[in-house]
Tab-separated table of C-alpha atoms in Angstrom:
chain	number	residue	atom	x	y	z
A	757	GLN	CA	-14.941	5.836	9.393
A	758	LYS	CA	-11.267	6.129	8.565
A	759	GLU	CA	-10.639	8.163	5.419
A	760	VAL	CA	-7.633	9.307	3.492
A	761	GLU	CA	-8.405	11.762	0.719
A	762	GLN	CA	-6.277	12.756	-2.249
A	763	ASN	CA	-7.025	14.714	-5.393
A	764	SER	CA	-6.944	12.158	-8.207
A	765	GLY	CA	-5.357	14.599	-10.674
A	766	PRO	CA	-3.717	14.493	-13.044
A	767	LEU	CA	-1.426	17.142	-11.656
A	768	SER	CA	0.639	18.457	-14.529
A	769	VAL	CA	3.874	20.367	-13.900
A	770	PRO	CA	6.710	21.387	-16.219
A	771	GLU	CA	10.102	19.782	-15.868
A	772	GLY	CA	12.176	21.516	-13.196
A	773	ALA	CA	9.166	22.846	-11.299
A	774	ILE	CA	8.001	21.939	-7.788
A	775	ALA	CA	5.174	19.425	-7.603
A	776	SER	CA	2.957	19.667	-4.526
A	777	LEU	CA	0.808	16.691	-3.565
A	778	ASN	CA	-1.690	16.859	-0.722
A	779	CYS	CA	-3.503	14.380	1.478
A	780	THR	CA	-6.035	14.805	4.284
A	781	TYR	CA	-7.034	12.172	6.818
A	782	SER	CA	-9.867	11.735	9.276
A	783	ASP	CA	-8.362	9.829	12.222
A	784	ARG	CA	-6.906	12.332	14.709
A	785	GLY	CA	-5.080	9.515	16.468
A	786	SER	CA	-2.974	8.601	13.431
A	787	GLN	CA	0.689	8.330	14.290
A	788	SER	CA	2.548	7.456	11.104
A	789	PHE	CA	2.270	8.693	7.547
A	790	PHE	CA	3.760	7.449	4.321
A	791	TRP	CA	4.102	8.396	0.678
A	792	TYR	CA	4.416	5.732	-1.978
A	793	ARG	CA	5.175	6.125	-5.664
A	794	GLN	CA	3.512	3.706	-8.057
A	795	TYR	CA	4.403	3.483	-11.716
A	796	SER	CA	1.746	2.120	-14.060
A	797	GLY	CA	1.501	-1.650	-13.751
A	798	LYS	CA	4.023	-1.826	-10.899
A	799	SER	CA	3.796	-2.180	-7.137
A	800	PRO	CA	4.033	0.793	-4.733
A	801	GLU	CA	7.496	1.929	-3.674
A	802	LEU	CA	7.983	3.697	-0.352
A	803	ILE	CA	9.574	7.111	-0.838
A	804	MET	CA	8.910	8.977	2.427
A	805	SER	CA	7.747	8.332	5.945
A	806	ILE	CA	6.972	10.996	8.564
A	807	TYR	CA	5.965	10.606	12.175
A	808	SER	CA	6.026	14.080	13.763
A	809	ASN	CA	4.814	17.548	12.848
A	810	GLY	CA	6.967	19.591	10.521
A	811	ASP	CA	9.093	18.902	7.482
A	812	LYS	CA	11.251	15.946	6.584
A	813	GLU	CA	13.576	16.212	3.612
A	814	ASP	CA	15.185	13.431	1.600
A	815	GLY	CA	16.924	14.526	-1.575
A	816	ARG	CA	14.386	16.183	-3.863
A	817	PHE	CA	11.474	15.062	-1.688
A	818	THR	CA	10.033	16.876	1.325
A	819	ALA	CA	7.178	15.516	3.390
A	820	GLN	CA	5.202	17.940	5.522
A	821	LEU	CA	2.905	16.926	8.366
A	822	ASN	CA	0.366	19.061	10.224
A	823	LYS	CA	-1.532	16.915	12.720
A	824	ALA	CA	-3.703	19.788	13.969
A	825	SER	CA	-5.070	20.338	10.465
A	826	GLN	CA	-4.904	16.627	9.619
A	827	TYR	CA	-2.984	16.918	6.405
A	828	VAL	CA	0.227	15.598	5.019
A	829	SER	CA	1.882	16.782	1.824
A	830	LEU	CA	4.721	15.795	-0.449
A	831	LEU	CA	6.839	18.291	-2.346
A	832	ILE	CA	8.993	17.179	-5.235
A	833	ARG	CA	11.610	19.732	-6.218
A	834	ASP	CA	13.183	19.906	-9.673
A	835	SER	CA	10.538	17.546	-11.056
A	836	GLN	CA	11.718	15.146	-13.742
A	837	PRO	CA	9.734	13.221	-16.351
A	838	SER	CA	10.751	10.065	-14.461
A	839	ASP	CA	8.699	11.358	-11.501
A	840	SER	CA	5.536	10.864	-13.554
A	841	ALA	CA	3.597	8.277	-11.563
A	842	THR	CA	0.732	7.919	-9.130
A	843	TYR	CA	1.546	8.962	-5.565
A	844	LEU	CA	-0.280	7.175	-2.778
A	845	CYS	CA	-0.704	8.643	0.679
A	846	ALA	CA	-1.018	6.098	3.497
A	847	VAL	CA	-1.979	6.766	7.095
A	848	ASN	CA	-1.897	4.522	10.154
A	849	SER	CA	-5.572	4.577	11.189
A	850	LEU	CA	-7.727	3.047	13.914
A	851	GLU	CA	-10.025	0.240	12.767
A	852	PRO	CA	-13.443	-0.567	14.270
A	853	THR	CA	-11.794	-3.669	15.763
A	854	GLY	CA	-9.565	-1.416	17.861
A	855	ARG	CA	-6.487	-2.400	15.895
A	856	ARG	CA	-4.491	-0.031	13.714
A	857	ALA	CA	-3.956	-0.568	10.015
A	858	LEU	CA	-2.602	1.384	7.088
A	859	THR	CA	-5.308	3.197	5.111
A	860	PHE	CA	-4.426	4.263	1.581
A	861	GLY	CA	-5.742	7.151	-0.443
A	862	SER	CA	-6.709	6.498	-4.044
A	863	GLY	CA	-3.637	8.375	-5.271
A	864	THR	CA	-2.728	11.486	-7.231
A	865	ARG	CA	-1.457	11.043	-10.760
A	866	LEU	CA	1.499	13.322	-11.484
A	867	GLN	CA	2.563	14.196	-15.008
A	868	VAL	CA	5.862	16.017	-15.511
A	869	GLN	CA	6.007	17.657	-18.927
A	870	PRO	CA	9.457	17.789	-20.599
B	748	ASP	CA	19.560	-9.553	-1.367
B	749	GLY	CA	16.603	-8.903	0.975
B	750	GLY	CA	13.114	-8.449	-0.337
B	751	ILE	CA	9.635	-9.735	-0.952
B	752	THR	CA	8.818	-12.107	-3.758
B	753	GLN	CA	5.404	-12.924	-5.169
B	754	SER	CA	4.576	-15.574	-7.666
B	755	PRO	CA	3.352	-15.903	-10.244
B	756	LYS	CA	3.431	-12.451	-11.832
B	757	TYR	CA	0.358	-13.202	-13.958
B	758	LEU	CA	-2.303	-15.803	-13.224
B	759	PHE	CA	-5.310	-16.812	-15.286
B	760	ARG	CA	-8.095	-18.969	-13.887
B	761	LYS	CA	-11.574	-20.078	-14.768
B	762	GLU	CA	-14.483	-18.988	-12.625
B	763	GLY	CA	-15.226	-21.448	-9.830
B	764	GLN	CA	-11.607	-22.450	-9.234
B	765	ASN	CA	-9.659	-21.691	-6.084
B	766	VAL	CA	-6.213	-20.210	-6.607
B	767	THR	CA	-3.300	-19.624	-4.228
B	768	LEU	CA	-0.927	-16.672	-4.504
B	769	SER	CA	2.521	-16.987	-3.022
B	770	CYS	CA	4.315	-14.377	-0.908
B	771	GLU	CA	7.753	-14.871	0.635
B	772	GLN	CA	9.981	-12.388	2.457
B	773	ASN	CA	13.569	-12.620	3.732
B	774	LEU	CA	13.567	-9.280	5.572
B	775	ASN	CA	12.975	-10.957	8.951
B	776	HIS	CA	9.772	-8.934	9.303
B	777	ASP	CA	7.145	-10.067	11.774
B	778	ALA	CA	4.127	-8.527	10.034
B	779	MET	CA	2.785	-9.379	6.588
B	780	TYR	CA	-0.177	-8.043	4.644
B	781	TRP	CA	-2.285	-8.740	1.578
B	782	TYR	CA	-3.876	-5.913	-0.385
B	783	ARG	CA	-6.037	-5.777	-3.449
B	784	GLN	CA	-5.896	-2.961	-5.989
B	785	ASP	CA	-8.516	-2.348	-8.663
B	786	PRO	CA	-7.919	-0.004	-11.629
B	787	GLY	CA	-7.748	3.654	-10.591
B	788	GLN	CA	-8.225	2.841	-6.935
B	789	GLY	CA	-6.159	2.727	-3.787
B	790	LEU	CA	-5.191	-0.387	-1.917
B	791	ARG	CA	-7.676	-2.296	0.194
B	792	LEU	CA	-6.549	-4.583	3.003
B	793	ILE	CA	-7.608	-8.225	2.719
B	794	TYR	CA	-5.762	-9.935	5.598
B	795	TYR	CA	-2.795	-9.240	7.801
B	796	SER	CA	-0.639	-11.200	10.192
B	797	GLN	CA	1.519	-9.779	12.947
B	798	ILE	CA	2.953	-13.059	14.120
B	799	VAL	CA	3.242	-16.676	13.036
B	800	ASN	CA	0.016	-18.692	13.390
B	801	ASP	CA	-2.084	-15.564	13.849
B	802	PHE	CA	-3.879	-13.435	11.268
B	803	GLN	CA	-6.682	-10.921	11.158
B	804	LYS	CA	-9.314	-9.970	8.602
B	805	GLY	CA	-8.985	-6.661	6.857
B	806	ASP	CA	-11.670	-4.630	5.137
B	807	ILE	CA	-12.484	-7.099	2.354
B	808	ALA	CA	-11.714	-10.602	3.659
B	809	GLU	CA	-14.830	-12.325	2.287
B	810	GLY	CA	-13.930	-14.931	-0.298
B	811	TYR	CA	-10.264	-15.070	0.721
B	812	SER	CA	-8.247	-17.211	3.123
B	813	VAL	CA	-4.667	-17.104	4.403
B	814	SER	CA	-2.219	-19.067	6.527
B	815	ARG	CA	0.937	-18.068	8.377
B	816	GLU	CA	2.808	-21.236	9.283
B	817	LYS	CA	6.251	-19.703	8.785
B	818	LYS	CA	7.550	-16.206	9.441
B	819	GLU	CA	8.744	-15.916	5.851
B	820	SER	CA	5.573	-17.006	4.091
B	821	PHE	CA	2.007	-15.687	3.886
B	822	PRO	CA	0.065	-17.335	1.033
B	823	LEU	CA	-3.335	-16.037	-0.034
B	824	THR	CA	-6.080	-18.267	-1.440
B	825	VAL	CA	-8.729	-16.672	-3.586
B	826	THR	CA	-11.752	-18.941	-3.321
B	827	SER	CA	-14.680	-19.406	-5.667
B	828	ALA	CA	-16.771	-17.428	-3.142
B	829	GLN	CA	-14.989	-14.202	-4.098
B	830	LYS	CA	-17.426	-12.459	-6.451
B	831	ASN	CA	-14.980	-10.240	-8.352
B	832	PRO	CA	-11.539	-11.817	-8.035
B	833	THR	CA	-9.889	-10.150	-11.046
B	834	ALA	CA	-7.464	-7.609	-9.585
B	835	PHE	CA	-3.840	-6.776	-8.812
B	836	TYR	CA	-2.805	-8.469	-5.552
B	837	LEU	CA	-0.012	-7.005	-3.467
B	838	CYS	CA	1.815	-8.528	-0.542
B	839	ALA	CA	3.687	-6.337	1.927
B	840	SER	CA	5.683	-6.731	5.113
B	841	SER	CA	6.814	-4.527	7.982
B	842	ILE	CA	8.998	-4.897	11.068
B	843	SER	CA	5.960	-5.085	13.308
B	844	GLY	CA	2.524	-3.582	12.958
B	845	SER	CA	1.071	-0.780	10.846
B	846	PHE	CA	2.994	1.995	12.653
B	847	TYR	CA	6.057	0.990	10.719
B	848	GLU	CA	7.001	1.260	7.058
B	849	GLN	CA	5.547	-1.391	4.797
B	850	TYR	CA	7.437	-2.720	1.801
B	851	PHE	CA	5.701	-4.284	-1.143
B	852	GLY	CA	6.396	-7.229	-3.385
B	853	PRO	CA	6.049	-6.947	-7.168
B	854	GLY	CA	2.428	-8.095	-7.170
B	855	THR	CA	0.365	-10.781	-8.879
B	856	ARG	CA	-2.148	-9.840	-11.526
B	857	LEU	CA	-5.046	-12.311	-11.375
B	858	THR	CA	-7.553	-12.614	-14.182
B	859	VAL	CA	-10.605	-14.843	-13.733
B	860	THR	CA	-12.869	-15.538	-16.705
């Protein structure tokens, strides 16, 4: 059974700190990994994608992928109150039908305290 | 301005009525998806389509139907057979297949009473 697990939080960090969000997945064959930010009442917004082991940086965001350990993480540097949202991890997983589909975790709620 | 549009933003229906949610994209993406989100939960895949005139059931297809007659459009019908239709419905598209980045529309919040 495909699974993507995230700590639901809330994760509370002070403004200016580094927020670290983690995600584990069960399908060893997964090939693509995504982080979405979702503000309350809004639709998810893609903020990072990562396809190979290691780090990928984009502005204040860094995605880290370790396929051997089956985890992917998102670091947010210099956290701002505007970063307060729910962060969804999504993993390209194999379905019982043999097709691949995106499986979403239930999200981690981040609160950045001014 | 490229993007995905969904309409309406809010929809209210009486139990027993079918309702159709609209999704249009002008990103020239081949693949389109419908997800459902319930409060405090992640997204669950209802249906997806990787090409015109072809679509596949996702994890929770019962009580829903779709069509893909045009590349740009992927409407979702919530039928009276869906036991708990009240939810936030999200349409997404990608270049081709789930390997690639998916982009979401603004969503339709459906309330059935």
